[in-house]
Coordinates of N, CA, C and O and ligand atoms in Angstrom, one line a residue:
X1311 N 51.0 37.6 37.1 CA 51.7 37.2 35.9 C 50.9 37.4 34.7 O 49.8 37.0 34.7
X1312 N 51.5 38.0 33.7 CA 50.7 38.2 32.4 C 51.1 37.0 31.5 O 52.0 36.3 31.7
X1313 N 50.3 36.8 30.4 CA 50.6 35.7 29.5 C 50.3 34.4 30.2 O 49.7 34.3 31.2
X1314 N 50.6 33.3 29.5 CA 50.4 32.0 30.1 C 51.7 31.3 30.4 O 52.7 31.6 29.8
X1315 N 51.6 30.3 31.3 CA 52.8 29.5 31.6 C 53.2 28.6 30.5 O 52.3 28.1 29.8
X1316 N 54.5 28.5 30.3 CA 55.0 27.6 29.2 C 55.9 26.6 29.8 O 56.6 26.8 30.8
X1317 N 55.9 25.5 29.1 CA 56.9 24.4 29.4 C 58.2 24.8 28.7 O 58.2 25.0 27.4
X1318 N 59.3 25.0 29.4 CA 60.5 25.5 28.8 C 61.6 24.4 28.9 O 61.9 24.0 30.0
X1319 N 62.1 24.0 27.8 CA 63.1 22.9 27.8 C 64.4 23.6 27.5 O 64.6 24.3 26.5
X1320 N 65.4 23.4 28.4 CA 66.8 23.9 28.2 C 67.7 22.6 28.1 O 67.7 21.8 29.0
X1321 N 68.3 22.5 26.9 CA 69.2 21.3 26.7 C 70.5 21.8 26.2 O 70.7 23.0 25.8
X1322 N 71.5 20.9 26.2 CA 72.9 21.3 25.7 C 73.8 20.3 26.3 O 73.5 19.7 27.4
X1323 N 75.0 20.2 25.7 CA 76.0 19.3 26.3 C 76.4 19.6 27.7 O 76.3 20.8 28.1
X1324 N 76.8 18.6 28.5 CA 77.3 18.8 29.8 C 78.4 19.8 29.8 O 79.4 19.7 29.0
X1325 N 78.3 20.9 30.7 CA 79.4 21.9 30.8 C 79.1 23.1 30.0 O 79.9 24.1 29.9
X1326 N 77.9 23.2 29.3 CA 77.6 24.5 28.5 C 77.1 25.6 29.4 O 76.9 26.7 28.9
X1327 N 76.8 25.3 30.6 CA 76.2 26.4 31.5 C 74.7 26.4 31.6 O 74.1 27.3 32.1
X1328 N 74.1 25.2 31.2 CA 72.6 25.1 31.3 C 72.1 25.3 32.7 O 71.1 26.0 32.9
X1329 N 72.8 24.8 33.7 CA 72.3 24.9 35.0 C 72.3 26.3 35.5 O 71.3 26.8 36.1
X1330 N 73.4 27.0 35.2 CA 73.4 28.5 35.6 C 72.3 29.2 34.9 O 71.7 30.1 35.5
X1331 N 72.1 28.9 33.7 CA 71.0 29.6 32.9 C 69.6 29.3 33.6 O 68.8 30.2 33.8
X1332 N 69.4 28.0 33.9 CA 68.1 27.7 34.5 C 68.0 28.3 35.9 O 66.9 28.8 36.3
X1333 N 69.1 28.4 36.7 CA 69.0 29.0 38.0 C 68.6 30.5 37.8 O 67.7 31.0 38.6
X1334 N 69.1 31.2 36.8 CA 68.8 32.6 36.6 C 67.4 32.7 36.2 O 66.6 33.6 36.6
X1335 N 66.9 31.8 35.3 CA 65.5 31.9 34.8 C 64.5 31.7 36.0 O 63.5 32.4 36.1
X1336 N 64.9 30.8 36.9 CA 64.0 30.5 38.1 C 63.9 31.8 38.9 O 62.9 32.1 39.5
X1337 N 65.1 32.4 39.1 CA 65.1 33.6 40.0 C 64.4 34.8 39.3 O 63.8 35.7 40.0
X1338 N 64.5 34.9 38.0 CA 64.1 36.1 37.3 C 62.7 36.1 36.6 O 62.2 37.1 36.3
X1339 N 62.2 34.9 36.3 CA 60.9 34.8 35.6 C 59.9 34.6 36.7 O 59.9 33.7 37.5
X1340 N 58.9 35.6 36.8 CA 57.9 35.5 37.9 C 57.2 34.2 37.8 O 56.7 33.8 36.8
X1341 N 57.1 33.5 39.0 CA 56.3 32.3 39.1 C 56.8 31.1 38.5 O 56.2 30.1 38.3
X1342 N 58.1 31.1 38.0 CA 58.7 30.0 37.3 C 58.9 28.8 38.3 O 59.3 29.0 39.4
X1343 N 58.6 27.6 37.8 CA 58.8 26.4 38.7 C 59.9 25.5 38.1 O 60.0 25.5 36.8
X1344 N 60.6 24.8 38.9 CA 61.7 23.9 38.5 C 61.2 22.5 38.5 O 60.5 22.1 39.5
X1345 N 61.4 21.8 37.4 CA 61.0 20.4 37.4 C 62.1 19.5 38.0 O 63.2 19.5 37.5
X1346 N 61.8 18.8 39.1 CA 62.8 18.0 39.8 C 62.8 16.6 39.1 O 61.8 15.9 39.2
X1347 N 63.8 16.3 38.4 CA 63.9 15.0 37.7 C 64.2 13.9 38.6 O 64.9 14.1 39.7
X1348 N 63.8 12.7 38.3 CA 64.3 11.5 39.0 C 65.5 11.0 38.2 O 65.6 11.0 37.0
X1349 N 66.5 10.5 39.0 CA 67.7 9.9 38.3 C 68.3 8.8 39.1 O 68.1 8.8 40.4
X1350 N 68.9 7.9 38.4 CA 69.6 6.7 39.1 C 71.1 7.1 39.4 O 71.7 6.3 40.0
X1351 N 71.6 8.2 38.9 CA 73.0 8.5 39.1 C 73.2 8.9 40.6 O 72.2 9.3 41.3
X1352 N 74.4 8.7 41.1 CA 74.7 9.0 42.5 C 74.8 10.6 42.7 O 75.1 11.3 41.7
X1353 N 74.3 11.1 43.8 CA 74.4 12.5 44.1 C 75.9 13.0 44.1 O 76.8 12.2 44.5
X1354 N 76.1 14.2 43.5 CA 77.4 14.8 43.6 C 77.5 15.4 45.0 O 76.5 15.7 45.6
X1355 N 78.8 15.8 45.4 CA 79.0 16.5 46.7 C 78.0 17.7 46.7 O 78.0 18.5 45.7
X1356 N 77.3 17.8 47.8 CA 76.4 19.0 47.9 C 75.0 18.8 47.4 O 74.2 19.7 47.7
X1357 N 74.8 17.8 46.6 CA 73.4 17.6 46.0 C 72.6 16.9 47.0 O 73.0 15.8 47.6
X1358 N 71.4 17.4 47.3 CA 70.5 16.7 48.3 C 69.3 16.2 47.5 O 68.9 16.7 46.5
X1359 N 68.7 15.2 48.1 CA 67.5 14.6 47.5 C 66.3 15.6 47.5 O 66.1 16.3 48.4
X1360 N 65.7 15.8 46.3 CA 64.6 16.7 46.1 C 65.1 18.1 45.7 O 64.2 19.0 45.5
X1361 N 66.4 18.3 45.7 CA 66.9 19.6 45.2 C 66.9 19.6 43.7 O 65.8 19.8 43.1
X1362 N 68.0 19.5 43.1 CA 68.1 19.4 41.6 C 67.4 18.1 41.1 O 66.8 18.0 40.1
X1363 N 67.6 17.0 41.9 CA 67.1 15.7 41.5 C 66.5 15.0 42.7 O 66.8 15.3 43.9
X1364 N 65.7 14.0 42.3 CA 65.3 13.0 43.3 C 66.1 11.7 42.9 O 66.1 11.3 41.8
X1365 N 66.9 11.3 43.9 CA 67.8 10.1 43.6 C 67.1 8.8 43.9 O 66.7 8.6 45.1
X1366 N 67.0 8.0 42.9 CA 66.2 6.7 43.1 C 67.0 5.5 42.6 O 68.0 5.7 41.8
X1367 N 66.5 4.3 43.0 CA 67.2 3.1 42.5 C 66.7 2.8 41.1 O 65.6 3.4 40.7
X1368 N 67.4 1.9 40.4 CA 66.9 1.6 39.1 C 65.6 0.9 39.1 O 64.8 1.1 38.2
X1369 N 65.3 0.1 40.2 CA 64.0 -0.6 40.3 C 62.9 0.4 40.4 O 61.9 0.3 39.8
X1370 N 63.1 1.4 41.3 CA 62.1 2.4 41.6 C 61.8 3.2 40.3 O 60.7 3.5 39.9
X1371 N 62.9 3.5 39.5 CA 62.8 4.3 38.3 C 61.9 3.5 37.3 O 61.0 4.0 36.7
X1372 N 62.3 2.2 37.2 CA 61.6 1.3 36.2 C 60.1 1.2 36.5 O 59.3 1.2 35.6
X1373 N 59.8 1.1 37.8 CA 58.4 0.9 38.1 C 57.6 2.2 37.9 O 56.5 2.1 37.4
X1374 N 58.2 3.3 38.2 CA 57.5 4.6 37.9 C 57.3 4.8 36.4 O 56.3 5.3 35.9
X1375 N 58.4 4.4 35.6 CA 58.3 4.5 34.2 C 57.2 3.6 33.6 O 56.4 4.1 32.8
X1376 N 57.1 2.4 34.1 CA 56.1 1.5 33.6 C 54.7 2.0 34.0 O 53.7 1.7 33.2
X1377 N 54.6 2.7 35.1 CA 53.3 3.3 35.5 C 52.9 4.5 34.7 O 51.9 5.1 34.9
X1378 N 53.8 5.0 33.8 CA 53.5 6.1 33.0 C 53.7 7.5 33.7 O 53.1 8.5 33.4
X1379 N 54.5 7.4 34.8 CA 54.7 8.6 35.6 C 55.6 9.7 35.0 O 55.6 10.8 35.5
X1380 N 56.3 9.3 34.0 CA 57.3 10.3 33.4 C 56.7 10.9 32.1 O 56.2 10.2 31.2
X1381 N 56.9 12.2 31.9 CA 56.6 12.8 30.7 C 57.6 12.4 29.6 O 57.2 12.2 28.4
X1382 N 58.8 12.2 30.0 CA 59.9 11.7 29.1 C 60.9 11.1 30.0 O 61.0 11.4 31.2
X1383 N 61.7 10.2 29.4 CA 62.8 9.6 30.1 C 63.9 9.2 29.1 O 63.7 9.1 27.9
X1384 N 65.2 9.1 29.7 CA 66.3 8.8 28.8 C 67.4 8.1 29.6 O 67.3 8.1 30.8
X1385 N 68.3 7.6 28.8 CA 69.5 7.1 29.5 C 70.7 7.9 29.0 O 70.9 8.1 27.8
X1386 N 71.5 8.4 30.0 CA 72.6 9.3 29.6 C 73.8 8.7 30.3 O 73.8 8.6 31.6
X1387 N 74.8 8.2 29.6 CA 76.0 7.6 30.1 C 75.7 6.6 31.2 O 76.2 6.6 32.3
X1388 N 74.8 5.7 30.8 CA 74.6 4.5 31.7 C 73.6 4.8 32.9 O 73.3 3.9 33.6
X1389 N 73.1 6.0 33.0 CA 72.2 6.3 34.1 C 70.8 6.8 33.5 O 70.8 7.3 32.5
X1390 N 69.8 6.5 34.3 CA 68.4 6.9 33.8 C 68.0 8.2 34.4 O 68.4 8.6 35.6
X1391 N 67.3 9.0 33.6 CA 66.8 10.3 34.0 C 65.4 10.5 33.5 O 65.1 10.1 32.4
X1392 N 64.5 11.0 34.3 CA 63.1 11.2 33.9 C 62.4 12.4 34.5 O 62.7 12.8 35.6
X1393 N 61.5 12.9 33.8 CA 60.7 14.1 34.2 C 59.3 13.7 34.7 O 58.5 13.2 33.9
X1394 N 59.1 13.8 36.0 CA 57.8 13.4 36.6 C 56.7 14.3 35.9 O 56.8 15.5 35.8
X1395 N 55.6 13.6 35.5 CA 54.6 14.3 34.8 C 53.7 15.2 35.7 O 53.3 16.3 35.4
X1396 N 53.2 14.6 36.8 CA 52.2 15.3 37.6 C 52.6 16.7 38.1 O 51.7 17.6 38.0
X1397 N 53.8 16.9 38.7 CA 54.1 18.3 39.1 C 54.0 19.3 38.0 O 53.7 20.5 38.2
X1398 N 54.4 18.9 36.8 CA 54.4 19.8 35.7 C 53.0 20.2 35.3 O 52.7 21.4 35.1
X1399 N 52.2 19.2 35.2 CA 50.8 19.5 34.8 C 50.2 20.5 35.8 O 49.4 21.4 35.5
X1400 N 50.4 20.2 37.1 CA 49.8 21.1 38.1 C 50.3 22.5 38.1 O 49.6 23.5 38.2
X1401 N 51.7 22.7 37.9 CA 52.2 24.0 37.8 C 51.7 24.8 36.5 O 51.3 25.9 36.6
X1402 N 51.6 24.0 35.4 CA 51.1 24.7 34.2 C 49.7 25.1 34.3 O 49.3 26.1 33.8
X1403 N 48.9 24.2 35.0 CA 47.5 24.5 35.2 C 47.3 25.8 36.0 O 46.3 26.5 35.9
X1404 N 48.3 26.2 36.8 CA 48.3 27.4 37.6 C 48.8 28.6 36.8 O 49.0 29.7 37.4
X1405 N 49.2 28.4 35.6 CA 49.7 29.4 34.7 C 51.2 29.7 35.0 O 51.7 30.8 34.6
X1406 N 51.9 28.8 35.6 CA 53.3 29.0 35.9 C 54.2 28.5 34.7 O 53.8 27.5 34.0
X1407 N 55.3 29.1 34.5 CA 56.3 28.5 33.6 C 57.0 27.4 34.3 O 57.2 27.4 35.5
X1408 N 57.3 26.3 33.6 CA 58.0 25.2 34.2 C 59.3 25.0 33.4 O 59.2 24.8 32.2
X1409 N 60.4 24.9 34.1 CA 61.7 24.8 33.5 C 62.2 23.3 33.6 O 62.4 22.8 34.6
X1410 N 62.5 22.7 32.4 CA 63.0 21.4 32.3 C 64.5 21.5 31.8 O 64.7 22.0 30.7
X1411 N 65.4 21.0 32.6 CA 66.8 20.9 32.1 C 67.0 19.5 31.8 O 67.3 18.6 32.7
X1412 N 66.9 19.1 30.5 CA 66.9 17.7 30.1 C 67.8 17.5 28.9 O 68.2 18.5 28.2
X1413 N 68.2 16.3 28.7 CA 69.1 16.0 27.5 C 68.3 16.0 26.2 O 67.1 16.2 26.2
X1414 N 69.1 15.8 25.1 CA 68.5 16.0 23.8 C 67.4 14.9 23.5 O 66.4 15.1 22.9
X1415 N 67.7 13.7 24.0 CA 66.7 12.6 23.8 C 65.4 13.0 24.5 O 64.3 12.7 23.9
X1416 N 65.5 13.6 25.7 CA 64.3 14.0 26.4 C 63.6 15.2 25.6 O 62.4 15.2 25.5
X1417 N 64.4 16.1 25.1 CA 63.9 17.2 24.4 C 63.1 16.8 23.1 O 62.0 17.3 22.8
X1418 N 63.5 15.7 22.5 CA 62.8 15.2 21.3 C 61.5 14.6 21.7 O 60.4 14.9 21.1
X1419 N 61.4 13.9 22.9 CA 60.1 13.4 23.3 C 59.2 14.5 23.7 O 58.0 14.4 23.5
X1420 N 59.7 15.5 24.4 CA 58.8 16.6 24.8 C 58.3 17.3 23.6 O 57.1 17.8 23.5
X1421 N 59.1 17.5 22.5 CA 58.7 18.1 21.3 C 57.5 17.4 20.7 O 56.5 18.0 20.2
X1422 N 57.5 16.1 20.8 CA 56.4 15.3 20.3 C 55.1 15.4 21.2 O 54.0 15.5 20.7
X1423 N 55.4 15.3 22.5 CA 54.3 15.2 23.4 C 53.7 16.5 23.8 O 52.5 16.6 24.2
X1424 N 54.5 17.5 23.8 CA 54.1 18.9 24.2 C 54.6 19.9 23.1 O 55.5 20.6 23.4
X1425 N 54.0 19.8 22.0 CA 54.5 20.6 20.9 C 54.5 22.1 21.2 O 55.2 22.9 20.5
X1426 N 53.7 22.6 22.1 CA 53.7 24.0 22.4 C 54.7 24.4 23.4 O 54.7 25.6 23.9
X1427 N 55.6 23.5 23.8 CA 56.7 23.9 24.7 C 57.8 24.7 23.9 O 57.8 24.7 22.7
X1428 N 58.5 25.5 24.7 CA 59.6 26.3 24.1 C 60.9 25.6 24.3 O 61.3 25.3 25.5
X1429 N 61.6 25.2 23.2 CA 62.8 24.3 23.4 C 64.0 25.1 22.9 O 64.1 25.5 21.7
X1430 N 65.0 25.2 23.8 CA 66.2 26.0 23.5 C 67.4 25.1 23.8 O 67.5 24.4 24.8
X1431 N 68.3 25.1 22.8 CA 69.5 24.3 23.0 C 70.7 25.2 23.2 O 70.9 26.1 22.4
X1432 N 71.5 25.0 24.2 CA 72.6 25.9 24.6 C 73.9 25.2 24.0 O 74.2 24.1 24.3
X1433 N 74.6 26.0 23.2 CA 75.9 25.5 22.6 C 77.1 26.2 23.3 O 77.0 27.3 23.7
X1434 N 78.2 25.4 23.4 CA 79.4 26.0 23.9 C 80.0 26.9 22.8 O 79.7 26.6 21.6
X1435 N 80.8 27.9 23.1 CA 81.4 28.7 22.0 C 82.3 27.7 21.1 O 82.4 27.9 19.9
X1436 N 83.0 26.8 21.7 CA 83.8 25.8 21.0 C 84.1 24.6 21.9 O 83.9 24.7 23.1
X1437 N 84.7 23.6 21.4 CA 84.9 22.4 22.2 C 86.0 22.6 23.3 O 85.9 22.0 24.3
X1438 N 87.0 23.5 23.0 CA 88.0 23.7 23.9 C 87.4 24.4 25.2 O 87.8 24.0 26.3
X1439 N 86.5 25.3 25.0 CA 85.9 25.9 26.2 C 85.0 25.0 27.0 O 84.9 25.0 28.2
X1440 N 84.4 24.1 26.2 CA 83.6 23.1 26.9 C 84.5 22.2 27.8 O 84.2 22.0 29.0
X1441 N 85.6 21.7 27.3 CA 86.5 20.9 28.1 C 87.0 21.7 29.3 O 87.0 21.2 30.4
X1442 N 87.4 23.0 29.1 CA 87.9 23.8 30.2 C 86.9 23.9 31.3 O 87.2 23.9 32.5
X1443 N 85.6 24.1 30.9 CA 84.6 24.3 31.9 C 84.3 23.0 32.7 O 84.2 23.0 33.9
X1444 N 84.3 21.9 32.0 CA 84.1 20.6 32.6 C 85.2 20.3 33.6 O 85.0 19.8 34.7
X1445 N 86.5 20.6 33.1 CA 87.6 20.3 34.0 C 87.6 21.3 35.2 O 87.9 20.9 36.3
X1446 N 87.2 22.5 34.9 CA 87.2 23.5 36.0 C 86.2 23.3 37.1 O 86.5 23.6 38.2
X1447 N 85.1 22.6 36.8 CA 84.1 22.5 37.8 C 84.4 21.3 38.7 O 83.8 21.2 39.8
X1448 N 85.3 20.4 38.3 CA 85.8 19.3 39.1 C 84.7 18.5 39.8 O 84.8 18.1 40.9
X1449 N 83.6 18.3 39.1 CA 82.5 17.5 39.7 C 82.6 16.0 39.2 O 82.0 15.1 39.8
X1450 N 83.4 15.8 38.1 CA 83.4 14.4 37.6 C 84.8 13.8 37.7 O 85.8 14.5 37.6
X1451 N 84.8 12.5 37.9 CA 86.1 11.8 37.7 C 86.5 11.8 36.3 O 85.7 12.1 35.4
X1452 N 87.9 11.6 36.0 CA 88.4 11.7 34.7 C 87.6 10.9 33.6 O 87.4 11.4 32.5
X1453 N 87.3 9.7 34.0 CA 86.6 8.9 33.0 C 85.2 9.4 32.7 O 84.8 9.5 31.5
X1454 N 84.5 9.9 33.7 CA 83.2 10.5 33.5 C 83.3 11.7 32.6 O 82.5 12.0 31.7
X1455 N 84.3 12.5 32.9 CA 84.5 13.8 32.1 C 84.8 13.4 30.7 O 84.2 14.1 29.8
X1456 N 85.6 12.4 30.4 CA 85.9 12.1 29.0 C 84.6 11.6 28.3 O 84.4 11.9 27.2
X1457 N 83.8 10.8 29.0 CA 82.5 10.3 28.4 C 81.6 11.5 28.1 O 80.9 11.5 27.1
X1458 N 81.5 12.4 29.0 CA 80.6 13.6 28.8 C 81.1 14.4 27.6 O 80.3 14.8 26.8
X1459 N 82.4 14.6 27.5 CA 82.9 15.3 26.3 C 82.7 14.5 25.0 O 82.3 15.1 24.0
X1460 N 82.9 13.2 25.1 CA 82.7 12.4 23.9 C 81.2 12.4 23.4 O 80.9 12.3 22.2
X1461 N 80.3 12.6 24.4 CA 78.9 12.7 24.0 C 78.5 14.0 23.3 O 77.5 14.1 22.5
X1462 N 79.3 15.1 23.5 CA 78.9 16.4 23.1 C 78.6 16.6 21.6 O 77.5 17.1 21.2
X1463 N 79.5 16.1 20.8 CA 79.3 16.3 19.3 C 78.0 15.6 18.9 O 77.3 16.2 18.1
X1464 N 77.8 14.4 19.4 CA 76.6 13.7 19.0 C 75.4 14.4 19.4 O 74.4 14.4 18.7
X1465 N 75.4 14.9 20.6 CA 74.2 15.6 21.2 C 73.9 16.8 20.3 O 72.7 17.1 20.0
X1466 N 74.9 17.5 19.9 CA 74.7 18.7 19.1 C 74.1 18.3 17.7 O 73.2 18.9 17.3
X1467 N 74.7 17.3 17.1 CA 74.2 16.9 15.8 C 72.8 16.4 15.9 O 71.9 16.7 15.1
X1468 N 72.5 15.6 17.0 CA 71.1 15.1 17.2 C 70.1 16.3 17.3 O 69.0 16.3 16.8
X1469 N 70.5 17.3 18.1 CA 69.7 18.4 18.4 C 69.4 19.1 17.0 O 68.2 19.4 16.7
X1470 N 70.4 19.3 16.2 CA 70.2 20.0 14.9 C 69.3 19.1 14.0 O 68.4 19.6 13.4
X1471 N 69.7 17.8 13.9 CA 69.0 17.0 12.9 C 67.5 16.7 13.2 O 66.7 16.5 12.4
X1472 N 67.2 16.7 14.5 CA 65.9 16.3 15.0 C 64.8 17.3 14.7 O 63.7 17.0 14.6
X1473 N 65.3 18.6 14.6 CA 64.3 19.6 14.4 C 63.5 19.9 15.7 O 62.5 20.7 15.7
X1474 N 63.9 19.3 16.8 CA 63.1 19.5 18.1 C 63.4 20.8 18.7 O 62.5 21.3 19.5
X1475 N 64.4 21.5 18.4 CA 64.8 22.8 19.0 C 64.6 23.9 18.0 O 65.2 23.9 16.9
X1476 N 63.8 24.9 18.4 CA 63.6 26.0 17.6 C 64.8 27.0 17.7 O 65.1 27.8 16.8
X1477 N 65.3 27.1 18.9 CA 66.4 28.1 19.2 C 67.7 27.4 19.6 O 67.7 26.5 20.4
X1478 N 68.8 27.9 19.1 CA 70.1 27.5 19.5 C 70.8 28.8 19.9 O 70.9 29.8 19.2
X1479 N 71.4 28.7 21.2 CA 72.0 29.9 21.8 C 73.4 29.6 22.1 O 73.6 28.6 22.8
X1480 N 74.4 30.4 21.7 CA 75.8 30.1 22.0 C 76.1 30.8 23.4 O 75.9 32.1 23.5
X1481 N 76.5 30.1 24.3 CA 76.8 30.7 25.6 C 78.3 31.1 25.7 O 79.1 30.4 26.3
X1482 N 78.6 32.3 25.1 CA 80.0 32.8 25.3 C 80.0 33.8 26.5 O 81.1 34.0 27.0
X1483 N 78.9 34.4 26.8 CA 78.9 35.3 28.0 C 77.6 35.0 28.7 O 76.5 35.2 28.2
X1484 N 77.7 34.5 30.0 CA 76.6 34.0 30.7 C 75.4 35.0 30.8 O 74.3 34.7 30.5
X1485 N 75.8 36.3 31.2 CA 74.7 37.3 31.4 C 74.0 37.6 30.1 O 72.8 37.7 30.1
X1486 N 74.7 37.7 29.0 CA 74.0 38.0 27.8 C 73.2 36.8 27.3 O 72.1 36.9 26.7
X1487 N 73.7 35.6 27.6 CA 72.9 34.4 27.2 C 71.6 34.3 28.0 O 70.5 34.0 27.5
X1488 N 71.7 34.6 29.3 CA 70.5 34.6 30.2 C 69.5 35.6 29.6 O 68.3 35.4 29.5
X1489 N 70.0 36.8 29.3 CA 69.1 37.9 28.7 C 68.4 37.4 27.4 O 67.2 37.6 27.2
X1490 N 69.2 36.7 26.6 CA 68.7 36.2 25.3 C 67.6 35.2 25.5 O 66.5 35.2 24.9
X1491 N 67.9 34.2 26.4 CA 66.9 33.2 26.7 C 65.6 33.7 27.3 O 64.5 33.3 26.9
X1492 N 65.8 34.7 28.2 CA 64.6 35.3 28.8 C 63.8 36.0 27.7 O 62.5 35.9 27.7
X1493 N 64.5 36.7 26.8 CA 63.7 37.4 25.8 C 63.0 36.4 24.9 O 61.8 36.6 24.5
X1494 N 63.6 35.3 24.6 CA 62.9 34.3 23.7 C 61.7 33.7 24.5 O 60.6 33.6 23.8
X1495 N 61.8 33.5 25.8 CA 60.6 33.0 26.5 C 59.5 34.0 26.6 O 58.3 33.7 26.4
X1496 N 59.9 35.2 26.8 CA 58.9 36.3 26.9 C 58.2 36.5 25.6 O 57.0 36.6 25.5
X1497 N 59.0 36.4 24.5 CA 58.4 36.5 23.2 C 57.4 35.4 22.9 O 56.3 35.6 22.4
X1498 N 57.8 34.2 23.3 CA 57.0 33.0 23.1 C 55.7 33.0 23.9 O 54.7 32.3 23.6
X1499 N 55.8 33.7 25.1 CA 54.6 33.6 25.9 C 53.8 34.9 25.8 O 53.0 35.2 26.7
X1500 N 54.0 35.7 24.8 CA 53.2 36.9 24.6 C 53.4 37.9 25.6 O 52.5 38.7 26.0
X1501 N 54.6 38.0 26.2 CA 54.9 39.0 27.2 C 55.8 40.2 26.8 O 56.3 40.9 27.6
X1502 N 56.1 40.2 25.4 CA 56.9 41.3 25.0 C 56.2 42.1 23.9 O 55.2 41.7 23.4
Ligands
LIG371 P1 73.9 15.5 35.2 O1 74.2 14.1 35.5 O2 75.0 16.3 34.7 O3 73.1 16.2 36.2 O4 72.9 15.4 33.9 C1 73.3 14.7 32.7 C2 72.4 15.0 31.6 O5 71.0 14.6 31.9 C3 72.2 16.5 31.3 O6 72.2 16.7 29.9 C4 70.9 16.9 31.9 O7 70.3 18.0 31.3 C5 70.1 15.6 31.6 N1 68.9 15.4 32.5 C6 68.7 15.8 33.7 N2 67.4 15.4 34.1 C7 66.9 14.9 33.0 C8 65.6 14.3 32.8 O8 64.7 14.3 33.6 N3 65.4 13.8 31.5 C9 66.3 13.8 30.6 N4 66.0 13.3 29.4 N5 67.5 14.3 30.8 C10 67.8 14.8 32.0

């Protein structure tokens, strides 16, 4: 691997395609590592412990948080999410890129604590396509879906106002968005 490993933050409203972008980055960036977040939310169908997430109780989350085990943590629609610090430090020390798919509150904390991270916010082309995507993936009950859509405007405004994100990428075509994000990361890590 040439260049150095970077902490890469990918944020954006639920349904913007962040997860697909992160999966492509993991497959295509040599040596990239995925940060497995801890969360108190229930697993969706097909989600296994230790895959996208480590599923924990609120008590376990709180005691790890109190022990300083998280680089950042947030509450999103009533559930806790946090990024374990140790695996990130160890991957970065080996020169690997580490990919964090986290919400905007987490992105702001990482901007403060790891200013040399690369922070990218993924925008939907418009709100109608965001709704269509969320409805189409059928992973949430109606009430959850409405709450996620209701969050989106505020998340985008917070991302813009906070100054935590250097890059905003509109995901209207997944393949070109992946190429664009890869190009930004390579540019930031001195590989282009
Ligand atoms: P979901 O429940 O759809 O998997 O995730 C909900 C939101 O939480 C998404 O915006 C996702 O990026 C974010 N998220 C996932 N893991 C973390 C984390 O460790 N920290 C923070 N701050 N947000 C996270």
